């Protein structure tokens, strides 16, 4: 968890860019389904 919270700073990603990524996450919710759950383990 600590790595994930510090990763943007280590990668020199601006806070605004991280916010845009978080805002876009719901657009990919269609991939969270039981039909392709087997691929989540890869």
mmCIF file of C-alpha atoms in Angstrom:
data_model
loop_
_atom_site.group_PDB
_atom_site.id
_atom_site.type_symbol
_atom_site.label_atom_id
_atom_site.label_comp_id
_atom_site.label_asym_id
_atom_site.label_seq_id
_atom_site.Cartn_x
_atom_site.Cartn_y
_atom_site.Cartn_z
ATOM 1 C CA UNK A 1 0.000 0.000 0.000
ATOM 2 C CA UNK A 2 2.852 2.334 0.799
ATOM 3 C CA UNK A 3 4.442 1.630 -2.595
ATOM 4 C CA UNK A 4 1.208 2.428 -4.404
ATOM 5 C CA UNK A 5 0.790 5.690 -2.550
ATOM 6 C CA UNK A 6 4.397 6.738 -3.273
ATOM 7 C CA UNK A 7 4.554 5.462 -6.848
ATOM 8 C CA UNK A 8 3.336 8.646 -8.582
ATOM 9 C CA UNK A 9 6.081 10.665 -6.891
ATOM 10 C CA UNK A 10 8.747 8.117 -7.850
ATOM 11 C CA UNK A 11 7.517 8.158 -11.453
ATOM 12 C CA UNK A 12 7.331 11.956 -11.364
ATOM 13 C CA UNK A 13 3.636 11.954 -12.251
ATOM 14 C CA UNK A 14 1.893 15.235 -11.524
ATOM 15 C CA UNK A 15 -0.989 15.144 -8.987
ATOM 16 C CA UNK A 16 -3.380 16.467 -11.649
ATOM 17 C CA UNK A 17 -2.513 13.537 -13.918
ATOM 18 C CA UNK A 18 -3.159 11.066 -11.092
ATOM 19 C CA UNK A 19 -6.531 12.713 -10.523
ATOM 20 C CA UNK A 20 -7.396 12.317 -14.227
ATOM 21 C CA UNK A 21 -6.485 8.632 -14.073
ATOM 22 C CA UNK A 22 -8.707 8.142 -11.027
ATOM 23 C CA UNK A 23 -11.549 9.974 -12.765
ATOM 24 C CA UNK A 24 -11.240 7.668 -15.793
ATOM 25 C CA UNK A 25 -11.311 4.399 -13.804
ATOM 26 C CA UNK A 26 -15.119 3.986 -13.854
ATOM 27 C CA UNK A 27 -15.002 3.923 -17.667
ATOM 28 C CA UNK A 28 -13.367 0.499 -17.449
ATOM 29 C CA UNK A 29 -15.894 -1.075 -15.057
ATOM 30 C CA UNK A 30 -17.331 -3.155 -17.897
ATOM 31 C CA UNK A 31 -14.205 -5.335 -17.664
ATOM 32 C CA UNK A 32 -15.153 -6.393 -14.128
ATOM 33 C CA UNK A 33 -17.404 -9.338 -14.931
ATOM 34 C CA UNK A 34 -17.583 -13.019 -14.168
ATOM 35 C CA UNK A 35 -17.052 -14.096 -17.784
ATOM 36 C CA UNK A 36 -13.452 -12.952 -17.923
ATOM 37 C CA UNK A 37 -12.581 -13.284 -14.248
ATOM 38 C CA UNK A 38 -10.185 -16.108 -15.117
ATOM 39 C CA UNK A 39 -7.930 -13.539 -16.808
ATOM 40 C CA UNK A 40 -7.700 -11.497 -13.598
ATOM 41 C CA UNK A 41 -5.400 -14.177 -12.200
ATOM 42 C CA UNK A 42 -2.796 -13.867 -14.996
#
